[in-house]
């Protein structure tokens, strides 16, 4: 039975204060036609937090996303942490992560986030020309300067901030510029997210802003070299989430990032109306598990439908089963198999398969050395 350790909560739905051209989530408004504005009520918030704290173990984590989660207001999160305190068991801890576009962040927000030790993921694609390419405010006006102000406000307030950078067909050309921009401006923790979305009108069915597999493989390799060059006394000076997670696999440990694990389905997503889904990328009727008002989260996490969802990842294309890198990539995120083709009854190959082959061929020997050094240092 899978323990309830973490949940991803979307308190503000698909409506947002930006119109990012590559956003995969805006179309989800069709799932909630009852209202144009989608906000989590206090009843659903309280029920959700109570369930997580009462059913979770010694350490639980809440990931607050959207849409744009700050649209619910700071008071919403003050209630959330208070409910965590009320419903928490003796010795239990709750970690909170907030993923934001930064537009509404000010000093009051920053003080709160610092006081309650929220880990903030800030959506920032890089320098101005890169960020403004696809990330714009309503009315098509650029918003880079407001995100930079939010970044500096958060960092100056002592908030732990990660850069969440979407890699598109445009930004993939600037790995060094993006990496150094984040590093030199205080964002030493980085996450690079490949942008791959469908467009039925396109000849290949892929939106033109989507990154090409070969280009993304080279991007990862270039970022890896920059990451390695910043090592000091055998330790990384920056953190790139995917590299950190890959290292776990090389060290013989389970990778913390779900895309690199053998199965999916180890957390659930809770929408603003309390509906529970299998995954952030699969908020759709087929993978609706239930609702927090009527159902128990641990039951939903261990339900036949969630187990079915988790097992999909293990159903691999023949080329994956024979691939020397399978033990590290595990076939990648099932989302990207939607854009692959199998040419047979076989499961589709990941759209990013070529990316991973390029990257692992480039980084394999270095990862093996890093893992060997780590094992030597941690022998008991």
GROMACS .gro file of C-alpha atoms in nm:
model
  380
    1UNK     CA    1   0.000   0.000   0.000
    2UNK     CA    2   0.140   0.337  -0.104
    3UNK     CA    3   0.167   0.586   0.185
    4UNK     CA    4   0.023   0.935   0.152
    5UNK     CA    5   0.335   1.151   0.152
    6UNK     CA    6   0.261   1.435  -0.088
    7UNK     CA    7  -0.021   1.602  -0.276
    8UNK     CA    8  -0.028   1.860  -0.553
    9UNK     CA    9  -0.305   2.113  -0.501
   10UNK     CA   10  -0.446   2.358  -0.756
   11UNK     CA   11  -0.636   2.617  -0.549
   12UNK     CA   12  -0.676   2.852  -0.846
   13UNK     CA   13  -0.786   2.678  -1.161
   14UNK     CA   14  -0.704   2.726  -1.530
   15UNK     CA   15  -0.787   3.098  -1.527
   16UNK     CA   16  -0.468   3.297  -1.479
   17UNK     CA   17  -0.322   3.649  -1.492
   18UNK     CA   18  -0.097   3.556  -1.782
   19UNK     CA   19  -0.152   3.412  -2.128
   20UNK     CA   20   0.157   3.199  -2.179
   21UNK     CA   21   0.142   3.079  -2.536
   22UNK     CA   22   0.273   2.734  -2.448
   23UNK     CA   23   0.048   2.673  -2.145
   24UNK     CA   24  -0.084   2.315  -2.140
   25UNK     CA   25  -0.328   2.386  -1.858
   26UNK     CA   26  -0.548   2.667  -1.991
   27UNK     CA   27  -0.769   2.424  -2.184
   28UNK     CA   28  -0.862   2.249  -1.858
   29UNK     CA   29  -1.122   2.522  -1.797
   30UNK     CA   30  -1.349   2.305  -2.013
   31UNK     CA   31  -1.365   2.059  -1.723
   32UNK     CA   32  -1.522   2.322  -1.498
   33UNK     CA   33  -1.791   2.499  -1.706
   34UNK     CA   34  -2.000   2.596  -1.403
   35UNK     CA   35  -1.795   2.911  -1.336
   36UNK     CA   36  -1.545   3.129  -1.519
   37UNK     CA   37  -1.339   3.194  -1.206
   38UNK     CA   38  -1.206   2.886  -1.030
   39UNK     CA   39  -1.107   2.923  -0.665
   40UNK     CA   40  -1.086   2.665  -0.387
   41UNK     CA   41  -1.335   2.722  -0.106
   42UNK     CA   42  -1.243   2.716   0.261
   43UNK     CA   43  -1.442   2.394   0.304
   44UNK     CA   44  -1.237   2.211   0.042
   45UNK     CA   45  -0.910   2.359   0.170
   46UNK     CA   46  -0.986   2.253   0.527
   47UNK     CA   47  -1.098   1.905   0.422
   48UNK     CA   48  -0.791   1.856   0.204
   49UNK     CA   49  -0.541   1.963   0.469
   50UNK     CA   50  -0.718   1.760   0.737
   51UNK     CA   51  -0.708   1.447   0.523
   52UNK     CA   52  -0.340   1.487   0.436
   53UNK     CA   53  -0.230   1.554   0.793
   54UNK     CA   54  -0.444   1.280   0.948
   55UNK     CA   55  -0.367   1.016   0.684
   56UNK     CA   56  -0.007   1.112   0.612
   57UNK     CA   57   0.307   0.995   0.786
   58UNK     CA   58   0.565   1.181   0.990
   59UNK     CA   59   0.659   1.406   0.696
   60UNK     CA   60   0.409   1.528   0.437
   61UNK     CA   61   0.441   1.782   0.159
   62UNK     CA   62   0.196   2.014  -0.012
   63UNK     CA   63   0.264   2.145  -0.361
   64UNK     CA   64   0.055   2.453  -0.441
   65UNK     CA   65   0.020   2.515  -0.814
   66UNK     CA   66  -0.232   2.649  -1.064
   67UNK     CA   67  -0.322   2.823  -1.287
   68UNK     CA   68  -0.161   3.080  -1.065
   69UNK     CA   69  -0.192   2.986  -0.696
   70UNK     CA   70  -0.128   3.338  -0.563
   71UNK     CA   71  -0.463   3.445  -0.714
   72UNK     CA   72  -0.630   3.295  -0.405
   73UNK     CA   73  -0.457   3.558  -0.189
   74UNK     CA   74  -0.210   3.533   0.096
   75UNK     CA   75  -0.489   3.481   0.348
   76UNK     CA   76  -0.570   3.148   0.183
   77UNK     CA   77  -0.222   3.015   0.268
   78UNK     CA   78  -0.234   3.160   0.616
   79UNK     CA   79  -0.541   2.942   0.665
   80UNK     CA   80  -0.363   2.646   0.506
   81UNK     CA   81  -0.066   2.653   0.744
   82UNK     CA   82  -0.302   2.708   1.036
   83UNK     CA   83  -0.500   2.399   0.936
   84UNK     CA   84  -0.173   2.207   0.909
   85UNK     CA   85  -0.100   2.311   1.267
   86UNK     CA   86  -0.450   2.222   1.390
   87UNK     CA   87  -0.474   1.881   1.224
   88UNK     CA   88  -0.111   1.775   1.247
   89UNK     CA   89  -0.013   1.483   1.467
   90UNK     CA   90   0.255   1.512   1.738
   91UNK     CA   91   0.600   1.524   1.577
   92UNK     CA   92   0.457   1.556   1.226
   93UNK     CA   93   0.602   1.811   0.984
   94UNK     CA   94   0.451   1.966   0.673
   95UNK     CA   95   0.654   2.108   0.387
   96UNK     CA   96   0.503   2.359   0.145
   97UNK     CA   97   0.605   2.441  -0.210
   98UNK     CA   98   0.451   2.721  -0.416
   99UNK     CA   99   0.488   2.742  -0.794
  100UNK     CA  100   0.423   3.097  -0.916
  101UNK     CA  101   0.466   3.328  -1.212
  102UNK     CA  102   0.566   3.598  -0.961
  103UNK     CA  103   0.336   3.869  -1.090
  104UNK     CA  104   0.158   3.922  -0.754
  105UNK     CA  105   0.458   3.866  -0.528
  106UNK     CA  106   0.542   4.163  -0.304
  107UNK     CA  107   0.721   4.215   0.029
  108UNK     CA  108   0.419   4.096   0.229
  109UNK     CA  109   0.406   3.773   0.031
  110UNK     CA  110   0.782   3.730   0.067
  111UNK     CA  111   0.771   3.778   0.446
  112UNK     CA  112   0.499   3.516   0.477
  113UNK     CA  113   0.676   3.267   0.250
  114UNK     CA  114   1.000   3.311   0.443
  115UNK     CA  115   0.833   3.281   0.783
  116UNK     CA  116   0.670   2.949   0.694
  117UNK     CA  117   0.963   2.820   0.490
  118UNK     CA  118   0.782   2.777   0.163
  119UNK     CA  119   0.998   2.656  -0.124
  120UNK     CA  120   0.908   2.879  -0.418
  121UNK     CA  121   0.934   2.768  -0.779
  122UNK     CA  122   0.948   3.085  -0.988
  123UNK     CA  123   0.855   3.055  -1.354
  124UNK     CA  124   1.137   3.241  -1.525
  125UNK     CA  125   1.257   3.129  -1.865
  126UNK     CA  126   1.576   3.335  -1.863
  127UNK     CA  127   1.688   3.679  -1.984
  128UNK     CA  128   1.428   3.924  -2.112
  129UNK     CA  129   1.434   3.829  -2.481
  130UNK     CA  130   1.385   3.463  -2.394
  131UNK     CA  131   1.125   3.500  -2.119
  132UNK     CA  132   0.906   3.742  -2.313
  133UNK     CA  133   0.902   3.521  -2.621
  134UNK     CA  134   0.612   3.312  -2.493
  135UNK     CA  135   0.538   3.430  -2.137
  136UNK     CA  136   0.323   3.742  -2.158
  137UNK     CA  137   0.058   3.913  -1.948
  138UNK     CA  138  -0.302   3.948  -2.053
  139UNK     CA  139  -0.315   4.193  -2.339
  140UNK     CA  140   0.010   4.052  -2.480
  141UNK     CA  141   0.226   4.287  -2.274
  142UNK     CA  142   0.568   4.167  -2.154
  143UNK     CA  143   0.601   4.073  -1.788
  144UNK     CA  144   0.971   3.996  -1.747
  145UNK     CA  145   1.049   4.305  -1.538
  146UNK     CA  146   0.776   4.215  -1.288
  147UNK     CA  147   0.907   3.860  -1.253
  148UNK     CA  148   1.260   3.992  -1.196
  149UNK     CA  149   1.128   4.224  -0.926
  150UNK     CA  150   0.956   3.925  -0.764
  151UNK     CA  151   1.276   3.721  -0.786
  152UNK     CA  152   1.479   3.988  -0.612
  153UNK     CA  153   1.211   4.049  -0.349
  154UNK     CA  154   1.199   3.679  -0.264
  155UNK     CA  155   1.576   3.635  -0.253
  156UNK     CA  156   1.629   3.951  -0.048
  157UNK     CA  157   1.373   3.821   0.202
  158UNK     CA  158   1.559   3.493   0.245
  159UNK     CA  159   1.304   3.278   0.061
  160UNK     CA  160   1.440   2.961  -0.099
  161UNK     CA  161   1.370   2.998  -0.471
  162UNK     CA  162   1.401   2.757  -0.763
  163UNK     CA  163   1.402   2.873  -1.124
  164UNK     CA  164   1.140   2.688  -1.328
  165UNK     CA  165   1.247   2.726  -1.690
  166UNK     CA  166   1.046   2.596  -1.984
  167UNK     CA  167   1.267   2.495  -2.276
  168UNK     CA  168   1.105   2.580  -2.609
  169UNK     CA  169   1.207   2.566  -2.973
  170UNK     CA  170   1.345   2.917  -2.922
  171UNK     CA  171   1.508   2.904  -2.579
  172UNK     CA  172   1.681   2.572  -2.652
  173UNK     CA  173   1.937   2.776  -2.850
  174UNK     CA  174   2.062   2.957  -2.539
  175UNK     CA  175   2.169   2.703  -2.272
  176UNK     CA  176   2.474   2.895  -2.151
  177UNK     CA  177   2.296   3.229  -2.146
  178UNK     CA  178   2.004   3.089  -1.945
  179UNK     CA  179   2.217   2.892  -1.701
  180UNK     CA  180   2.453   3.178  -1.624
  181UNK     CA  181   2.167   3.426  -1.600
  182UNK     CA  182   2.006   3.221  -1.322
  183UNK     CA  183   2.333   3.135  -1.148
  184UNK     CA  184   2.471   3.489  -1.151
  185UNK     CA  185   2.147   3.637  -1.020
  186UNK     CA  186   2.109   3.416  -0.716
  187UNK     CA  187   1.899   3.129  -0.855
  188UNK     CA  188   2.133   2.839  -0.786
  189UNK     CA  189   1.850   2.585  -0.799
  190UNK     CA  190   1.717   2.524  -1.150
  191UNK     CA  191   1.458   2.304  -1.315
  192UNK     CA  192   1.440   2.275  -1.693
  193UNK     CA  193   1.106   2.162  -1.834
  194UNK     CA  194   1.084   2.050  -2.199
  195UNK     CA  195   0.796   2.213  -2.381
  196UNK     CA  196   0.609   1.959  -2.594
  197UNK     CA  197   0.246   2.026  -2.685
  198UNK     CA  198   0.011   1.909  -2.955
  199UNK     CA  199  -0.127   2.110  -3.246
  200UNK     CA  200  -0.366   1.912  -3.467
  201UNK     CA  201  -0.326   2.172  -3.742
  202UNK     CA  202   0.051   2.122  -3.766
  203UNK     CA  203   0.186   1.872  -4.024
  204UNK     CA  204   0.348   1.660  -3.754
  205UNK     CA  205   0.082   1.729  -3.491
  206UNK     CA  206   0.332   1.914  -3.270
  207UNK     CA  207   0.300   2.283  -3.180
  208UNK     CA  208   0.571   2.496  -3.339
  209UNK     CA  209   0.698   2.622  -3.004
  210UNK     CA  210   0.774   2.266  -2.891
  211UNK     CA  211   1.139   2.175  -2.849
  212UNK     CA  212   1.286   1.925  -3.097
  213UNK     CA  213   1.428   1.605  -2.941
  214UNK     CA  214   1.777   1.642  -3.088
  215UNK     CA  215   1.796   2.006  -2.982
  216UNK     CA  216   1.682   1.924  -2.629
  217UNK     CA  217   1.941   1.648  -2.601
  218UNK     CA  218   2.216   1.894  -2.691
  219UNK     CA  219   2.068   2.153  -2.453
  220UNK     CA  220   2.081   1.906  -2.163
  221UNK     CA  221   2.437   1.811  -2.254
  222UNK     CA  222   2.549   2.175  -2.265
  223UNK     CA  223   2.378   2.250  -1.933
  224UNK     CA  224   2.544   1.941  -1.787
  225UNK     CA  225   2.888   2.066  -1.888
  226UNK     CA  226   2.815   2.404  -1.728
  227UNK     CA  227   2.692   2.229  -1.413
  228UNK     CA  228   3.006   2.016  -1.393
  229UNK     CA  229   3.232   2.316  -1.455
  230UNK     CA  230   3.082   2.478  -1.146
  231UNK     CA  231   3.181   2.192  -0.915
  232UNK     CA  232   3.391   2.302  -0.620
  233UNK     CA  233   3.593   2.044  -0.424
  234UNK     CA  234   3.390   1.765  -0.578
  235UNK     CA  235   3.052   1.921  -0.501
  236UNK     CA  236   2.810   2.105  -0.731
  237UNK     CA  237   2.781   2.480  -0.679
  238UNK     CA  238   2.439   2.476  -0.844
  239UNK     CA  239   2.150   2.232  -0.843
  240UNK     CA  240   1.982   2.118  -1.163
  241UNK     CA  241   1.690   1.906  -1.050
  242UNK     CA  242   1.702   1.652  -1.330
  243UNK     CA  243   2.077   1.593  -1.293
  244UNK     CA  244   2.039   1.558  -0.916
  245UNK     CA  245   1.767   1.299  -0.970
  246UNK     CA  246   1.964   1.109  -1.237
  247UNK     CA  247   2.257   1.091  -0.996
  248UNK     CA  248   2.040   0.895  -0.751
  249UNK     CA  249   1.990   0.628  -1.018
  250UNK     CA  250   2.363   0.604  -1.085
  251UNK     CA  251   2.423   0.573  -0.710
  252UNK     CA  252   2.184   0.278  -0.691
  253UNK     CA  253   1.907   0.473  -0.518
  254UNK     CA  254   1.552   0.548  -0.626
  255UNK     CA  255   1.540   0.875  -0.817
  256UNK     CA  256   1.326   1.135  -0.636
  257UNK     CA  257   1.180   1.276  -0.958
  258UNK     CA  258   0.874   1.080  -1.066
  259UNK     CA  259   0.969   1.083  -1.437
  260UNK     CA  260   1.274   0.870  -1.353
  261UNK     CA  261   1.093   0.617  -1.137
  262UNK     CA  262   0.975   0.278  -1.257
  263UNK     CA  263   0.608   0.357  -1.192
  264UNK     CA  264   0.389   0.667  -1.168
  265UNK     CA  265   0.104   0.727  -0.928
  266UNK     CA  266   0.281   0.804  -0.600
  267UNK     CA  267   0.097   1.130  -0.543
  268UNK     CA  268  -0.240   1.276  -0.640
  269UNK     CA  269  -0.357   1.610  -0.778
  270UNK     CA  270  -0.641   1.798  -0.612
  271UNK     CA  271  -0.829   2.057  -0.817
  272UNK     CA  272  -0.993   2.373  -0.681
  273UNK     CA  273  -1.332   2.196  -0.659
  274UNK     CA  274  -1.192   1.899  -0.467
  275UNK     CA  275  -1.174   1.661  -0.762
  276UNK     CA  276  -0.877   1.427  -0.738
  277UNK     CA  277  -0.675   1.318  -1.043
  278UNK     CA  278  -0.386   1.083  -1.109
  279UNK     CA  279  -0.130   1.338  -1.229
  280UNK     CA  280  -0.077   1.703  -1.315
  281UNK     CA  281  -0.041   1.616  -1.684
  282UNK     CA  282  -0.350   1.392  -1.680
  283UNK     CA  283  -0.620   1.615  -1.535
  284UNK     CA  284  -0.890   1.469  -1.756
  285UNK     CA  285  -1.209   1.268  -1.703
  286UNK     CA  286  -1.044   0.930  -1.766
  287UNK     CA  287  -0.814   0.977  -1.468
  288UNK     CA  288  -1.051   1.135  -1.218
  289UNK     CA  289  -1.019   0.933  -0.898
  290UNK     CA  290  -1.284   1.098  -0.681
  291UNK     CA  291  -1.338   1.405  -0.463
  292UNK     CA  292  -1.199   1.500  -0.122
  293UNK     CA  293  -1.546   1.572   0.014
  294UNK     CA  294  -1.673   1.220  -0.049
  295UNK     CA  295  -1.356   1.008  -0.064
  296UNK     CA  296  -1.054   0.925   0.147
  297UNK     CA  297  -0.724   1.027  -0.012
  298UNK     CA  298  -0.537   0.712   0.089
  299UNK     CA  299  -0.813   0.506  -0.074
  300UNK     CA  300  -0.784   0.708  -0.395
  301UNK     CA  301  -0.404   0.685  -0.394
  302UNK     CA  302  -0.430   0.306  -0.370
  303UNK     CA  303  -0.738   0.264  -0.588
  304UNK     CA  304  -0.748   0.027  -0.889
  305UNK     CA  305  -0.765   0.326  -1.123
  306UNK     CA  306  -0.455   0.490  -0.974
  307UNK     CA  307  -0.271   0.159  -0.981
  308UNK     CA  308  -0.369   0.121  -1.345
  309UNK     CA  309  -0.232   0.468  -1.414
  310UNK     CA  310   0.092   0.388  -1.235
  311UNK     CA  311   0.147   0.070  -1.434
  312UNK     CA  312   0.125   0.247  -1.771
  313UNK     CA  313   0.482   0.367  -1.733
  314UNK     CA  314   0.614   0.010  -1.725
  315UNK     CA  315   0.450  -0.073  -2.057
  316UNK     CA  316   0.747   0.018  -2.274
  317UNK     CA  317   0.824   0.032  -2.645
  318UNK     CA  318   1.049  -0.251  -2.761
  319UNK     CA  319   1.336  -0.010  -2.826
  320UNK     CA  320   1.312   0.107  -2.464
  321UNK     CA  321   1.330  -0.247  -2.330
  322UNK     CA  322   1.656  -0.298  -2.522
  323UNK     CA  323   1.800   0.047  -2.448
  324UNK     CA  324   2.117   0.064  -2.233
  325UNK     CA  325   1.985   0.383  -2.069
  326UNK     CA  326   1.653   0.239  -1.951
  327UNK     CA  327   1.785   0.181  -1.599
  328UNK     CA  328   1.831   0.557  -1.569
  329UNK     CA  329   1.548   0.719  -1.768
  330UNK     CA  330   1.281   0.449  -1.707
  331UNK     CA  331   1.113   0.552  -2.029
  332UNK     CA  332   1.058   0.910  -1.913
  333UNK     CA  333   0.725   1.072  -1.838
  334UNK     CA  334   0.423   0.902  -2.003
  335UNK     CA  335   0.303   1.246  -2.116
  336UNK     CA  336   0.566   1.249  -2.390
  337UNK     CA  337   0.458   0.912  -2.527
  338UNK     CA  338   0.145   1.084  -2.653
  339UNK     CA  339   0.358   1.251  -2.916
  340UNK     CA  340   0.552   0.942  -3.018
  341UNK     CA  341   0.468   0.675  -3.271
  342UNK     CA  342   0.517   0.302  -3.245
  343UNK     CA  343   0.423   0.192  -3.598
  344UNK     CA  344   0.269  -0.123  -3.449
  345UNK     CA  345   0.066  -0.248  -3.156
  346UNK     CA  346   0.364  -0.156  -2.938
  347UNK     CA  347   0.327   0.128  -2.687
  348UNK     CA  348   0.444   0.458  -2.832
  349UNK     CA  349   0.805   0.558  -2.789
  350UNK     CA  350   0.866   0.880  -2.597
  351UNK     CA  351   0.893   1.193  -2.807
  352UNK     CA  352   1.204   1.274  -2.602
  353UNK     CA  353   1.374   0.936  -2.649
  354UNK     CA  354   1.642   1.079  -2.879
  355UNK     CA  355   1.703   1.359  -2.627
  356UNK     CA  356   1.781   1.110  -2.353
  357UNK     CA  357   2.004   0.895  -2.573
  358UNK     CA  358   2.210   1.200  -2.666
  359UNK     CA  359   2.233   1.316  -2.305
  360UNK     CA  360   2.321   0.984  -2.141
  361UNK     CA  361   2.582   0.904  -2.404
  362UNK     CA  362   2.738   1.244  -2.327
  363UNK     CA  363   2.714   1.232  -1.945
  364UNK     CA  364   2.740   0.861  -1.860
  365UNK     CA  365   3.111   0.842  -1.778
  366UNK     CA  366   3.098   1.151  -1.557
  367UNK     CA  367   2.793   1.027  -1.367
  368UNK     CA  368   2.961   0.691  -1.309
  369UNK     CA  369   3.266   0.864  -1.164
  370UNK     CA  370   3.053   1.091  -0.944
  371UNK     CA  371   2.859   0.789  -0.817
  372UNK     CA  372   3.177   0.589  -0.750
  373UNK     CA  373   3.327   0.880  -0.557
  374UNK     CA  374   3.008   0.924  -0.357
  375UNK     CA  375   2.991   0.553  -0.267
  376UNK     CA  376   3.354   0.558  -0.159
  377UNK     CA  377   3.297   0.858   0.065
  378UNK     CA  378   2.982   0.710   0.219
  379UNK     CA  379   3.102   0.361   0.299
  380UNK     CA  380   3.029   0.263   0.656
   0.00000   0.00000   0.00000
